[in-house]
Tab-separated table of C-alpha atoms (C1' of nucleotides) in Angstrom:
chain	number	residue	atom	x	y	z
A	1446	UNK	CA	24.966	-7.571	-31.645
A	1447	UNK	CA	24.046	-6.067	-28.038
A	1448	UNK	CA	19.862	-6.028	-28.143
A	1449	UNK	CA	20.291	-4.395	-24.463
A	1450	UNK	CA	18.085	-7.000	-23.128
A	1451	UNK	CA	20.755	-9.982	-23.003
A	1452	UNK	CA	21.308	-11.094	-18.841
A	1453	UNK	CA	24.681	-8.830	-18.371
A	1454	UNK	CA	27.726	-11.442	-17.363
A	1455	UNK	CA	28.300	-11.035	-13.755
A	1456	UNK	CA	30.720	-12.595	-11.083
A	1457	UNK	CA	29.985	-15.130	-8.444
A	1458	UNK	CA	29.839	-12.116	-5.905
A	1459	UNK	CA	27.841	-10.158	-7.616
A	1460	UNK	CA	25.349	-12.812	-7.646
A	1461	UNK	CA	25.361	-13.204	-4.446
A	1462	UNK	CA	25.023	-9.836	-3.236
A	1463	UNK	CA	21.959	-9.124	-5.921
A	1464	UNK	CA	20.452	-11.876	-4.089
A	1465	UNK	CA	21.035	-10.644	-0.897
A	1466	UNK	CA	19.569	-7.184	-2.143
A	1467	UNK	CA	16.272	-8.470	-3.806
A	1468	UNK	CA	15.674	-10.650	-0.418
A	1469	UNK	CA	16.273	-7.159	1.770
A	1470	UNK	CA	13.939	-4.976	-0.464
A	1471	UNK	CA	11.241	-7.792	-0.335
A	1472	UNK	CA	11.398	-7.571	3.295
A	1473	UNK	CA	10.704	-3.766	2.907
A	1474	UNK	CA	9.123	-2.826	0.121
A	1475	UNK	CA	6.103	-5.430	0.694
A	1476	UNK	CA	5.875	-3.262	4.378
A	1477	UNK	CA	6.125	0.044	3.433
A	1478	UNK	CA	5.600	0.326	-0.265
A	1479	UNK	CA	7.424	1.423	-3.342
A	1480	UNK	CA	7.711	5.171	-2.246
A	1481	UNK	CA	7.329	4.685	1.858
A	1482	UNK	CA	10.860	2.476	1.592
A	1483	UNK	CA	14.721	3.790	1.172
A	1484	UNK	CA	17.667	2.815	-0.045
A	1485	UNK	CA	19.141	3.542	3.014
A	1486	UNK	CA	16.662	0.849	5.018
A	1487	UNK	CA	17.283	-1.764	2.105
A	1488	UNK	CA	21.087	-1.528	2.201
A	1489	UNK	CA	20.768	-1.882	5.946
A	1490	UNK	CA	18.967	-4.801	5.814
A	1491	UNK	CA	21.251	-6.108	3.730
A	1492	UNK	CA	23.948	-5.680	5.929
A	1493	UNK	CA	26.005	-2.849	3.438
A	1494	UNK	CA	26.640	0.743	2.836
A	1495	UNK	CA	24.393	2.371	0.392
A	1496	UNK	CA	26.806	3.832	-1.924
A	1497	UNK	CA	27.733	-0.409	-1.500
A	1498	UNK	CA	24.131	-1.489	-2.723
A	1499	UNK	CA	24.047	1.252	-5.669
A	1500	UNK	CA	27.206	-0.315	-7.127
A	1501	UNK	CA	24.651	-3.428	-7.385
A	1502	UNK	CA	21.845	-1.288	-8.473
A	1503	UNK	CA	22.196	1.752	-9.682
A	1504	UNK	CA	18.537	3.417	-9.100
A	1505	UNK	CA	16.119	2.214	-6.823
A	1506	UNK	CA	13.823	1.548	-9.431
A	1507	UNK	CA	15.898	-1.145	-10.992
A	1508	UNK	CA	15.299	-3.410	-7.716
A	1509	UNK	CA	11.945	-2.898	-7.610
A	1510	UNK	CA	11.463	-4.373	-11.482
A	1511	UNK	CA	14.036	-7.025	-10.561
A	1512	UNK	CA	11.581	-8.210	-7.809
A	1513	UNK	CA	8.266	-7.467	-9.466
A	1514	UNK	CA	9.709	-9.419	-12.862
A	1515	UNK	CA	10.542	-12.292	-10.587
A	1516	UNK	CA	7.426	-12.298	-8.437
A	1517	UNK	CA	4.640	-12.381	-11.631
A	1518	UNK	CA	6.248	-15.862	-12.877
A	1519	UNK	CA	5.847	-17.853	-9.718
A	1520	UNK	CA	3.091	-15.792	-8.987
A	1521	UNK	CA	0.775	-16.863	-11.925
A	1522	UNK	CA	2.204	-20.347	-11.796
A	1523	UNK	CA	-0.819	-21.776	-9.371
A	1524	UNK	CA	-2.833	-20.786	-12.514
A	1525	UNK	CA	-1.122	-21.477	-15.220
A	1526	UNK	CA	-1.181	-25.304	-13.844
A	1527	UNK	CA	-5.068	-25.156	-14.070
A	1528	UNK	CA	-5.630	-27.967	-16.634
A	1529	UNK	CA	-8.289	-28.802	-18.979
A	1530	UNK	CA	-7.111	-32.672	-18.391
A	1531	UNK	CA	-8.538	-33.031	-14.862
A	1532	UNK	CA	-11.262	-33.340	-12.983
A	1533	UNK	CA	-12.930	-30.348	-12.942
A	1534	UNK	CA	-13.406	-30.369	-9.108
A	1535	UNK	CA	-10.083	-31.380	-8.914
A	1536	UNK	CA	-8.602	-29.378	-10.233
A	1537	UNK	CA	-10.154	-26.315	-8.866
A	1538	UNK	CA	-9.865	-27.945	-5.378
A	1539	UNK	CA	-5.841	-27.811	-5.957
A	1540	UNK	CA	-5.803	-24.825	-7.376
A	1541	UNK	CA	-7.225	-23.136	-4.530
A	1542	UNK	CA	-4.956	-24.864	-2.361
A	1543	UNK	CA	-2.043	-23.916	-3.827
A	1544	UNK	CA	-2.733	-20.291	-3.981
A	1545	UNK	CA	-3.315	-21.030	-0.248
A	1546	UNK	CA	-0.467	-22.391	0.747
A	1547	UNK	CA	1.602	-19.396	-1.498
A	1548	UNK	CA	-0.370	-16.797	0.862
A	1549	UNK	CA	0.792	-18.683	3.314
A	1550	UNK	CA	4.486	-19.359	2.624
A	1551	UNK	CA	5.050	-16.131	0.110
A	1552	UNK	CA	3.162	-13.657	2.215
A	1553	UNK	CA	5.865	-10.774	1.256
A	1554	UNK	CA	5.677	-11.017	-1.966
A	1555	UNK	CA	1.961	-11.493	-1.773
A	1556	UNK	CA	1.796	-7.916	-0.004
A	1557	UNK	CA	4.158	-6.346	-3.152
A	1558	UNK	CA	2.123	-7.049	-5.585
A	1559	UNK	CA	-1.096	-5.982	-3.500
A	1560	UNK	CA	1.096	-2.574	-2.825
A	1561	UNK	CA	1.516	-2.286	-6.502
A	1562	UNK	CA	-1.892	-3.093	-7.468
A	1563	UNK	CA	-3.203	-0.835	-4.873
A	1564	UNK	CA	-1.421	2.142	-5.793
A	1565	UNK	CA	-2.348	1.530	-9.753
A	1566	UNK	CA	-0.202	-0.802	-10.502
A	1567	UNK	CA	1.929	2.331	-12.245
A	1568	UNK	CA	4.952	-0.422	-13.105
A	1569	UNK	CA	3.006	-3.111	-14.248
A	1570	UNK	CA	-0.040	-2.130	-16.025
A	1571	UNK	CA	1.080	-2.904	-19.274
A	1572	UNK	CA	2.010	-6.826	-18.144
A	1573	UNK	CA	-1.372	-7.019	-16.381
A	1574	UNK	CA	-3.339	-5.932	-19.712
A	1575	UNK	CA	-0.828	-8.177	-21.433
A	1576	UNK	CA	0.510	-11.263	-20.301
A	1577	UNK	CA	-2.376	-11.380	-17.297
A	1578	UNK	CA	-5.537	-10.894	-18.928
A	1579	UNK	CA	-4.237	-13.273	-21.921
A	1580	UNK	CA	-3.712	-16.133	-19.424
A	1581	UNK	CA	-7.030	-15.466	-17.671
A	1582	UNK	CA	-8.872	-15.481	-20.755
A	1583	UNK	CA	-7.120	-19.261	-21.370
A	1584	UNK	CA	-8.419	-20.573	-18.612
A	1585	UNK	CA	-11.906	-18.569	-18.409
A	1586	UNK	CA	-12.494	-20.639	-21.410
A	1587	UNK	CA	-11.158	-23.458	-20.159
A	1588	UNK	CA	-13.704	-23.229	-16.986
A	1589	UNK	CA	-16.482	-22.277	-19.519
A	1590	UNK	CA	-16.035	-25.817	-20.963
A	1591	UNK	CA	-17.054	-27.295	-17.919
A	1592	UNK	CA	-19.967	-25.549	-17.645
A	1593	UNK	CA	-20.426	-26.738	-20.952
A	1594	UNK	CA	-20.390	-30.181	-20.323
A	1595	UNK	CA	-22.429	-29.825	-16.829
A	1596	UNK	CA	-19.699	-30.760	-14.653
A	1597	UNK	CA	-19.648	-27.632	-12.919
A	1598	UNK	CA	-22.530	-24.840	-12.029
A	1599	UNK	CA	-22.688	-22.332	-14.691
A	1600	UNK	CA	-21.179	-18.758	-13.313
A	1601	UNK	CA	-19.027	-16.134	-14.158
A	1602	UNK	CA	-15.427	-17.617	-14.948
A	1603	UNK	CA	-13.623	-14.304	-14.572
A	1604	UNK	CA	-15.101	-13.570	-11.326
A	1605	UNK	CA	-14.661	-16.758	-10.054
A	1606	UNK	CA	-11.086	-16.771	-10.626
A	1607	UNK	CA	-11.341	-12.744	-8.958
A	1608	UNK	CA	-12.824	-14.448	-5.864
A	1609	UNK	CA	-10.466	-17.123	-5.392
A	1610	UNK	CA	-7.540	-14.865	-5.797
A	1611	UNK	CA	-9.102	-12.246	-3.572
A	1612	UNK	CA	-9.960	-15.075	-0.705
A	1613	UNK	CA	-6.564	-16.626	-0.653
A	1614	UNK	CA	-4.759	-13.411	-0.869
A	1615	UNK	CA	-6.677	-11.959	1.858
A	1616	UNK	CA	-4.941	-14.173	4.216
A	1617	UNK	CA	-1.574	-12.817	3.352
A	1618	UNK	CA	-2.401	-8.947	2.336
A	1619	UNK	CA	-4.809	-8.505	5.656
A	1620	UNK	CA	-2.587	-11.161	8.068
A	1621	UNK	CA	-2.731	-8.575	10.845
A	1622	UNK	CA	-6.481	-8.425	10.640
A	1623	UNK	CA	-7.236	-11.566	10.206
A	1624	UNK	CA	-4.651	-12.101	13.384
A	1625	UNK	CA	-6.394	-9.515	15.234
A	1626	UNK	CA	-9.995	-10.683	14.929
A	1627	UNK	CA	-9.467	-14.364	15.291
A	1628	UNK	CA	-7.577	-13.493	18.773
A	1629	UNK	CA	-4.436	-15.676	19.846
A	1630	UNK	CA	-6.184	-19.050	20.464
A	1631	UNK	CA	-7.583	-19.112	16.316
A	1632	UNK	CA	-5.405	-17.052	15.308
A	1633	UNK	CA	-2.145	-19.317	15.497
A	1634	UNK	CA	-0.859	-21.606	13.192
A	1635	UNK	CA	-4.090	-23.208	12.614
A	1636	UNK	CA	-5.793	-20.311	10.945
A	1637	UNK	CA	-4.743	-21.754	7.284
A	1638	UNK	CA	-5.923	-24.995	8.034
A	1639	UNK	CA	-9.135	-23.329	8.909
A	1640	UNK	CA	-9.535	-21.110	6.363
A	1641	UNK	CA	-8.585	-23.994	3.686
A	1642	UNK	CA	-11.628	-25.958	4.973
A	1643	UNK	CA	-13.908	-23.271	4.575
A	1644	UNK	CA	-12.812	-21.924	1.522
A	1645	UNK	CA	-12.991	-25.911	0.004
A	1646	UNK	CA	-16.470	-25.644	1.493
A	1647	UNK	CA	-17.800	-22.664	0.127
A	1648	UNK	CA	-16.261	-22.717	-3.476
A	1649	UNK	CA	-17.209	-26.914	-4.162
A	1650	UNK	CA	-20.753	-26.671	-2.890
A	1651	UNK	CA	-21.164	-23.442	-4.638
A	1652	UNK	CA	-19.920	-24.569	-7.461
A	1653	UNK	CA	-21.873	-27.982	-7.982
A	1654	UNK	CA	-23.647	-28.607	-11.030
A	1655	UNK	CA	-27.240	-28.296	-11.064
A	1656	UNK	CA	-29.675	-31.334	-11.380
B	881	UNK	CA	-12.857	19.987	32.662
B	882	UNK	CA	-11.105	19.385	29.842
B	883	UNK	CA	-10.532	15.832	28.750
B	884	UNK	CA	-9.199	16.675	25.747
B	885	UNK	CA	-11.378	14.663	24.036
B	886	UNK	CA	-14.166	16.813	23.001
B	887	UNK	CA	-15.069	18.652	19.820
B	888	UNK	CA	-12.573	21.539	19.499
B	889	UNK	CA	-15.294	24.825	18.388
B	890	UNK	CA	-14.841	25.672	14.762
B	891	UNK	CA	-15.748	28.647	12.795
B	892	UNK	CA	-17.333	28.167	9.664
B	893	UNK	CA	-14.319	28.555	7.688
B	894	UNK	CA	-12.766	26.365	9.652
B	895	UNK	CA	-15.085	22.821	9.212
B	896	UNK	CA	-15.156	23.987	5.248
B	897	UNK	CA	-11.366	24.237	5.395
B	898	UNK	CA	-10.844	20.817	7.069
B	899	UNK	CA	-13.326	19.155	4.872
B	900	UNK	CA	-11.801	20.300	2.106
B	901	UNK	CA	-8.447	18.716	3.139
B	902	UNK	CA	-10.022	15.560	4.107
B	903	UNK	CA	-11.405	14.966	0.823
B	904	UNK	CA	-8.049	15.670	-0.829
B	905	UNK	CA	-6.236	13.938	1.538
B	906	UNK	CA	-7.981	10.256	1.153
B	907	UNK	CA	-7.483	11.150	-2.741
B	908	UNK	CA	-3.866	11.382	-2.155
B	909	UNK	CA	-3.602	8.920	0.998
B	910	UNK	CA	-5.681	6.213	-0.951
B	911	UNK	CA	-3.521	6.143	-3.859
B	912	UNK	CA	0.192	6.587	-2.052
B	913	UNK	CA	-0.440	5.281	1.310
B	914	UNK	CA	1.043	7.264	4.319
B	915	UNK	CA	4.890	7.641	3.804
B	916	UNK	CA	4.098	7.498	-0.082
B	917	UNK	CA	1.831	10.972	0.780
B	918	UNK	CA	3.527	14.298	1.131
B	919	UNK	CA	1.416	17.288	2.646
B	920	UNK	CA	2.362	18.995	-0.375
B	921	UNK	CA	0.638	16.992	-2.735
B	922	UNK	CA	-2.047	17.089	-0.621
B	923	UNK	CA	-1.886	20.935	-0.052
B	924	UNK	CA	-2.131	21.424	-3.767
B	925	UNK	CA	-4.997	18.855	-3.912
B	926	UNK	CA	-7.140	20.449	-1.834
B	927	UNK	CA	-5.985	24.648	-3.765
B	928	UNK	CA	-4.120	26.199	-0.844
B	929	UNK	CA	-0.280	26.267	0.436
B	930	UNK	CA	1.157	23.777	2.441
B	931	UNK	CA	1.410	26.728	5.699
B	932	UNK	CA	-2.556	27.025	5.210
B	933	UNK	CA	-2.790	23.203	5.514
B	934	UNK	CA	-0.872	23.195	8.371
B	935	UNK	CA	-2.362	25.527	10.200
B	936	UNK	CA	-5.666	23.554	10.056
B	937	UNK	CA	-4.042	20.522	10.837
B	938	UNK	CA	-0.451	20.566	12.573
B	939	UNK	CA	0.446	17.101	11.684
B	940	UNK	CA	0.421	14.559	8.646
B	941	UNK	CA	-0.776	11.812	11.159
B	942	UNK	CA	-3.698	14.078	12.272
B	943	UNK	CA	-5.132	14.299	9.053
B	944	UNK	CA	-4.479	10.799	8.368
B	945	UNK	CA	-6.214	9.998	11.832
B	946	UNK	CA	-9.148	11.972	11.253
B	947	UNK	CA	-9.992	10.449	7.818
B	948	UNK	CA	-9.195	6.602	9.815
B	949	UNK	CA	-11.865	7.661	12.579
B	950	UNK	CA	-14.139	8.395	10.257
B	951	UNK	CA	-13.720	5.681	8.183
B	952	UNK	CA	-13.996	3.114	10.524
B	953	UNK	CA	-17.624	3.683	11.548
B	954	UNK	CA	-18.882	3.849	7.972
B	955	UNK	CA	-17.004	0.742	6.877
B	956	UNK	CA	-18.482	-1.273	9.517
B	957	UNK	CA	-21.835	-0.198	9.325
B	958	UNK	CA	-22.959	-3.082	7.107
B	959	UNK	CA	-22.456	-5.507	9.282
B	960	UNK	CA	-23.906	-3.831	11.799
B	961	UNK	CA	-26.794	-4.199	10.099
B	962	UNK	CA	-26.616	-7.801	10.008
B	963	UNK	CA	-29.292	-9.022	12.313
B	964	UNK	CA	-30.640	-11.998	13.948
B	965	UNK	CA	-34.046	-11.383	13.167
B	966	UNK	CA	-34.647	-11.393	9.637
B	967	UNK	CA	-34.423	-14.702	7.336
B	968	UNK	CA	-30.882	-15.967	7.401
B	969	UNK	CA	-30.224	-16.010	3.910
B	970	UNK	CA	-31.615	-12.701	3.402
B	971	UNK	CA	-29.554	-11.062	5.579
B	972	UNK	CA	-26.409	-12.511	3.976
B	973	UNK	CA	-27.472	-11.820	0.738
B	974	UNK	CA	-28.251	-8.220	1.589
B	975	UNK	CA	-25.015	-7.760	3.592
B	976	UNK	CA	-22.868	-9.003	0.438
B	977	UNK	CA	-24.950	-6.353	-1.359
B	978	UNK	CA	-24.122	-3.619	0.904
B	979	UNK	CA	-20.092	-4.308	0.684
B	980	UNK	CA	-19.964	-4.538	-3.186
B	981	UNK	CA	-21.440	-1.670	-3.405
B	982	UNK	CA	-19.339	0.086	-0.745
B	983	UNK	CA	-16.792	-0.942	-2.827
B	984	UNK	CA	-18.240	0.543	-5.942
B	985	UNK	CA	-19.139	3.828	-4.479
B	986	UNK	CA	-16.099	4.935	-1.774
B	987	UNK	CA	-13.304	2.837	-3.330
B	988	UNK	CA	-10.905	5.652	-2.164
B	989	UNK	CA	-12.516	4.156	1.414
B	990	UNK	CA	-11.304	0.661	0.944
B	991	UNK	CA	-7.522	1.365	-0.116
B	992	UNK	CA	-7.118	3.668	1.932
B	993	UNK	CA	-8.253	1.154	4.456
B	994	UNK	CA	-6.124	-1.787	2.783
B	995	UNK	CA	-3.055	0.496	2.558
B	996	UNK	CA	-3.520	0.909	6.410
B	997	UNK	CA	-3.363	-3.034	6.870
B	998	UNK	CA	-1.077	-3.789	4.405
B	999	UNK	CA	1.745	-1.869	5.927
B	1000	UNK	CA	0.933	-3.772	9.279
B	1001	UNK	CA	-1.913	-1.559	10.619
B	1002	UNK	CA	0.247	0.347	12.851
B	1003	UNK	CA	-1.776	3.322	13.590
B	1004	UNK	CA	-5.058	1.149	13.885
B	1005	UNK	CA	-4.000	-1.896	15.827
B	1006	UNK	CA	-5.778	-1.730	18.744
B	1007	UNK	CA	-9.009	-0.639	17.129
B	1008	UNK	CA	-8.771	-4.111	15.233
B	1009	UNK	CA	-7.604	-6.422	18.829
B	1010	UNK	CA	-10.491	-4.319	19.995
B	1011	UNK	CA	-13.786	-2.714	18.490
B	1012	UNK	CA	-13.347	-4.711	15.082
B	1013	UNK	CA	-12.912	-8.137	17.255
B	1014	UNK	CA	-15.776	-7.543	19.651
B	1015	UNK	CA	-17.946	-6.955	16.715
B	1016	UNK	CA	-17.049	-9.613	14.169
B	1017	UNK	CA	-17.031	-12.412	17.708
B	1018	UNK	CA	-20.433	-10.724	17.808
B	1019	UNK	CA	-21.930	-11.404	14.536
B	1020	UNK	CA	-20.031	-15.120	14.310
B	1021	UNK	CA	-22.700	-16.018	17.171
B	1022	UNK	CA	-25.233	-14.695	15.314
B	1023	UNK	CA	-24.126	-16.777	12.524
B	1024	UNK	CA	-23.348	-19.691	14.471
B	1025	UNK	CA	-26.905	-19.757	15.590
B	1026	UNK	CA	-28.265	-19.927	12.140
B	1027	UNK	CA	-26.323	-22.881	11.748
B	1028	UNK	CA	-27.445	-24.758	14.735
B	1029	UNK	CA	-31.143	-23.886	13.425
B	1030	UNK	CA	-30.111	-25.247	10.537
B	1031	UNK	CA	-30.864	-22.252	8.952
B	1032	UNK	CA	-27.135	-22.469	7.360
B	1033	UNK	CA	-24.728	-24.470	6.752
B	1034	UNK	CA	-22.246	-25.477	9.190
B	1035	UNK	CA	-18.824	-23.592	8.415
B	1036	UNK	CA	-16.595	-21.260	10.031
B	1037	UNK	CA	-18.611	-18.192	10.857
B	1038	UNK	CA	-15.774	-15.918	11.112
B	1039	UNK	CA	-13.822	-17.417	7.834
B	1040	UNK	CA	-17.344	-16.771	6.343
B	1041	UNK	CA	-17.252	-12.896	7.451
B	1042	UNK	CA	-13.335	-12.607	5.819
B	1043	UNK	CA	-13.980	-13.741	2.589
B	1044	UNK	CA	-16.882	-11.654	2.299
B	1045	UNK	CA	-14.965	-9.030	2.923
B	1046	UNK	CA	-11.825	-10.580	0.412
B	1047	UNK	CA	-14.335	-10.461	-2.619
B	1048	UNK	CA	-16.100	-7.345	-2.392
B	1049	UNK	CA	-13.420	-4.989	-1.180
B	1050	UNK	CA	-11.328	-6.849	-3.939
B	1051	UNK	CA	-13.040	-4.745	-6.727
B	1052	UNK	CA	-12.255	-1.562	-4.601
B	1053	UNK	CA	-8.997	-2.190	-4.033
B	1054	UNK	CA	-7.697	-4.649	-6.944
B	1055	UNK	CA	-9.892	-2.542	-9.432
B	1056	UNK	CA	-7.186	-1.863	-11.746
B	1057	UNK	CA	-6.297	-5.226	-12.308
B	1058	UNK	CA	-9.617	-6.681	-12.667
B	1059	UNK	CA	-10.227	-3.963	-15.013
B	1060	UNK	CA	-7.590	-4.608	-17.514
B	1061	UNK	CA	-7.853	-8.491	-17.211
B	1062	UNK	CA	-12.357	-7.628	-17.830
B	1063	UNK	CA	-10.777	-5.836	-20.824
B	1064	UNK	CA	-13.087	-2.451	-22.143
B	1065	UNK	CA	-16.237	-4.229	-22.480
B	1066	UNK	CA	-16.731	-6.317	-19.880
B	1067	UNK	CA	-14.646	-4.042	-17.497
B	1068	UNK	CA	-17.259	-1.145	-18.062
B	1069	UNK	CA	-19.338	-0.143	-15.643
B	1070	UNK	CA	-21.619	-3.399	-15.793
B	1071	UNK	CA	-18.577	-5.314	-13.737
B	1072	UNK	CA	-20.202	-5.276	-10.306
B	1073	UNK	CA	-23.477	-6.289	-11.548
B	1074	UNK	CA	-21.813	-8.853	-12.835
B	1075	UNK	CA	-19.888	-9.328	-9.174
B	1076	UNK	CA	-22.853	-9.072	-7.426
B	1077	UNK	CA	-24.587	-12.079	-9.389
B	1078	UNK	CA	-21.844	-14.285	-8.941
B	1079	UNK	CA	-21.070	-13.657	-5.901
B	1080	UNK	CA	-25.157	-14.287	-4.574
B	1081	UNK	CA	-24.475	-17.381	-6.121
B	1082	UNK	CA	-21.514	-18.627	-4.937
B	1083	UNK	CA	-22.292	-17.820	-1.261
B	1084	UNK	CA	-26.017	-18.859	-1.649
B	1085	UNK	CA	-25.754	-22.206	-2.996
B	1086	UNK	CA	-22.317	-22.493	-1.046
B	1087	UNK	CA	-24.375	-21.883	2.055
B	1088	UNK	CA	-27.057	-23.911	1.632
B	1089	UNK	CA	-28.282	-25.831	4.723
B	1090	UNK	CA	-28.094	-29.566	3.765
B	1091	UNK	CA	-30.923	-32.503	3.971
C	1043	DC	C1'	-15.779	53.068	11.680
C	1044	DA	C1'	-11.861	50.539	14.528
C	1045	DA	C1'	-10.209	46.849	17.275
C	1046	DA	C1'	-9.811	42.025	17.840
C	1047	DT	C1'	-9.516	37.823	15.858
C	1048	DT	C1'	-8.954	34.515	12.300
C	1049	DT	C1'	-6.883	33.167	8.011
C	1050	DT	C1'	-3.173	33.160	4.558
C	1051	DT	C1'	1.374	33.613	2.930
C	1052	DG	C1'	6.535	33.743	2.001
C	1053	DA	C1'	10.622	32.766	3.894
C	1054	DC	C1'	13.013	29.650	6.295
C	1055	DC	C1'	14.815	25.416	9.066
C	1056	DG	C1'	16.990	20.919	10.037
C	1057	DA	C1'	16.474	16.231	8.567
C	1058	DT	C1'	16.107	12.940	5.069
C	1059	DT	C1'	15.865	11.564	0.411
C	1060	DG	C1'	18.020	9.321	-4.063
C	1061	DG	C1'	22.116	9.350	-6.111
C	1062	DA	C1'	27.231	10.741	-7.774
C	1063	DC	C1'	32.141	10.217	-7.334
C	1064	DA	C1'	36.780	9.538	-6.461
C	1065	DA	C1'	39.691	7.254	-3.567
C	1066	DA	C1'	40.769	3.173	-0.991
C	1067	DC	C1'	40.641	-1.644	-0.624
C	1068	DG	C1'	40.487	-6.757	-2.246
C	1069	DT	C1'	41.043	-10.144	-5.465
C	1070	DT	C1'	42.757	-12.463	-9.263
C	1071	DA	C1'	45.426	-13.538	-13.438
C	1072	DG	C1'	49.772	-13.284	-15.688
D	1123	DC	C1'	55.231	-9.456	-7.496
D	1124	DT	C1'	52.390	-6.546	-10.160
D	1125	DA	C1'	49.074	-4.804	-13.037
D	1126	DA	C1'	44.270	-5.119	-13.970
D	1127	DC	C1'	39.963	-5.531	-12.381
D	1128	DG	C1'	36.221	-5.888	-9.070
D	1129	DT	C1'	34.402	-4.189	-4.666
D	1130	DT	C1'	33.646	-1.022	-0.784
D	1131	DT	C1'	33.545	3.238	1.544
D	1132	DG	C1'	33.378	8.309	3.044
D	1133	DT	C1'	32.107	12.366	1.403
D	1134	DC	C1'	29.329	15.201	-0.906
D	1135	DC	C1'	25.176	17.118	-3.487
D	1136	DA	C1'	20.699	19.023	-4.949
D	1137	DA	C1'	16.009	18.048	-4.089
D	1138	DT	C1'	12.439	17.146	-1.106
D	1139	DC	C1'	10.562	16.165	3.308
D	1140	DG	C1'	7.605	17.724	7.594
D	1141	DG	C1'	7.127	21.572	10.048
D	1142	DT	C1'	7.945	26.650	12.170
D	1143	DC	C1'	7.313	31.570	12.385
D	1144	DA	C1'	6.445	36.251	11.894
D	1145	DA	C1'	4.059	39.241	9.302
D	1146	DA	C1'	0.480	40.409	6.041
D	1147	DA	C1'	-4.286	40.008	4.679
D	1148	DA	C1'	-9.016	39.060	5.494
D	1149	DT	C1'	-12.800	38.574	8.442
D	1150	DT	C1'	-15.584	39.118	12.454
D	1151	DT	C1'	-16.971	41.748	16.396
D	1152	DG	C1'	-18.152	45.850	19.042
DNA sequence: CAAATTTTTGACCGATTGGACAAACGTTAG
DNA sequence: CTAACGTTTGTCCAATCGGTCAAAAATTTG
């Protein structure tokens, strides 16, 4: 029985080129957007005729879900490692650094999803009401507890986790602003290492417990 | 002489007309970015035909750099504001204020704004090397001189300023997402209430000067 | 009123878009 | 070698894109 949702078989070349697609339309759909790129520039930067890449994928569409399925795994995994088993400070610590260091090293697919969100997240809202807010919930409670047992200041866990998303992320969806304003000296290599102090700063002493 | 700088005169029609596509256009810009935008859609937006659009403005870009222009001066206004001579604190507290609700009340504003940067900011570039930079170098003294009063605590003034800006303009421009993962009741419009208290709190107690 | 000017429209243009298709080309298994 | 299969390409298509233009309609001015 065919339930349409098995991986199709494919050849070693195949493979390949897919791969060699997905990386090309990373490249220019997290620049341009969903409906600002073409085939034309994707197949191009993957070094192959167009009619060449539609033999691969047959709408445009198609690559864009490839990438976006992909993306929300390794995306969410920073989270999903959030444990209950740690120390609280910890653990929040790494977590922030990790979805640090993915703005940093993943900053393409950091600026799809932002593209997708942006423009109302028309592919994905279903996984994002789904999948998303289940997950969050998890470890909203999981926070909660620790404000439970006094180890950390009592605040909003949702918004927290909104805030350290939306300060990590920044560095990756606004790169050319933060680029611009911290000028070529600050604005170099260093900047991460920068921004990881402060943000270790701001979230750890605003998050100690109370007396 | 002409510098070709100055306000072209405009009949009445004429500022009602280009209003009128301005306010359709950031509905249409803010949602598809600029290549994602056709002057169609926006034609229709704003009730007339695409030749009467035209005719008011001869270009996509010149809409789309008329609505940037104007932007720009409004979006920056809050920190403007931010001034030396009030109490520290309040001023940051009030300044966070100002941004959330910026982001609650011209959200079309902000993406429109993120699409711009997303995509590599390259009709606004040298506004942000420029203007933007002057400013923000301007209010990190400010900032840095609380600190030395130990007014503040010591941090990176201008890492400070970005993820102000990450977690306000995050519930303009992320707001589907943080809807659906609030869910329907606490993703109502209570949400940035319930932003704006966590956020005083993490950036008040995160900022607080130390013994 | 009538003339001058401004506004609106329909028809049209070349360029680009996503995609189809058959033919040509490569590769591999028997 | 050859037949079968997988891959690549050139050509083509209808739809849509940003934008032009002349003429009609509406408005303002004298």
């Amino acid at each position: 029985m065919n339930t349409g949702t098995e991986a199709p078989r494919r050849t070693r070349i195949q493979q390949e080129k897919r791969e060699l697609i997905l990386e090309a339309a990373l490249e220019v759909f997290s620049t341009h957007g969903f409906r600002g790129s073409t085939i034309d520039q994707i197949a191009e930067a993957a070094g192959m005729s167009k009619p060449n890449l539609l033999y691969y994928f047959r709408r445009k569409e198609d690559i864009h879900e490839t990438l976006m399925q992909r993306l929300l795994d390794t995306w969410l995994a920073p989270l999903r490692e959030l444990d209950d088993i740690g120390d609280p400070m910890t653990e929040l610590r790494s977590y922030i650094r990790r979805k640090l260091e993915m703005a940093r090293d993943f900053p393409r697919e950091s600026r799809l999803f932002a593209n997708e969100i942006l423009q109302g997240a028309p592919r994905i809202m279903p996984l994002l009401a789904g999948e998303l807010k289940t997950l969050v919930d998890e470890k909203a409670a999981v926070i909660k507890g620790w404000m439970r047992a006094g180890k950390i200041a009592r605040t909003d866990p949702w918004h927290l986790i909104f805030s350290i998303w939306a300060t990590t992320q920044h560095y990756a969806d606004f790169d050319v602003q933060v680029r611009a304003v911290l000028g070529p000296n600050r604005g170099g290599d260093g900047r991460f290492e920068d921004a990881a102090r402060f943000l270790e700063q701001l979230f750890l002493e605003g998050l100690k417990p109370k007396g």
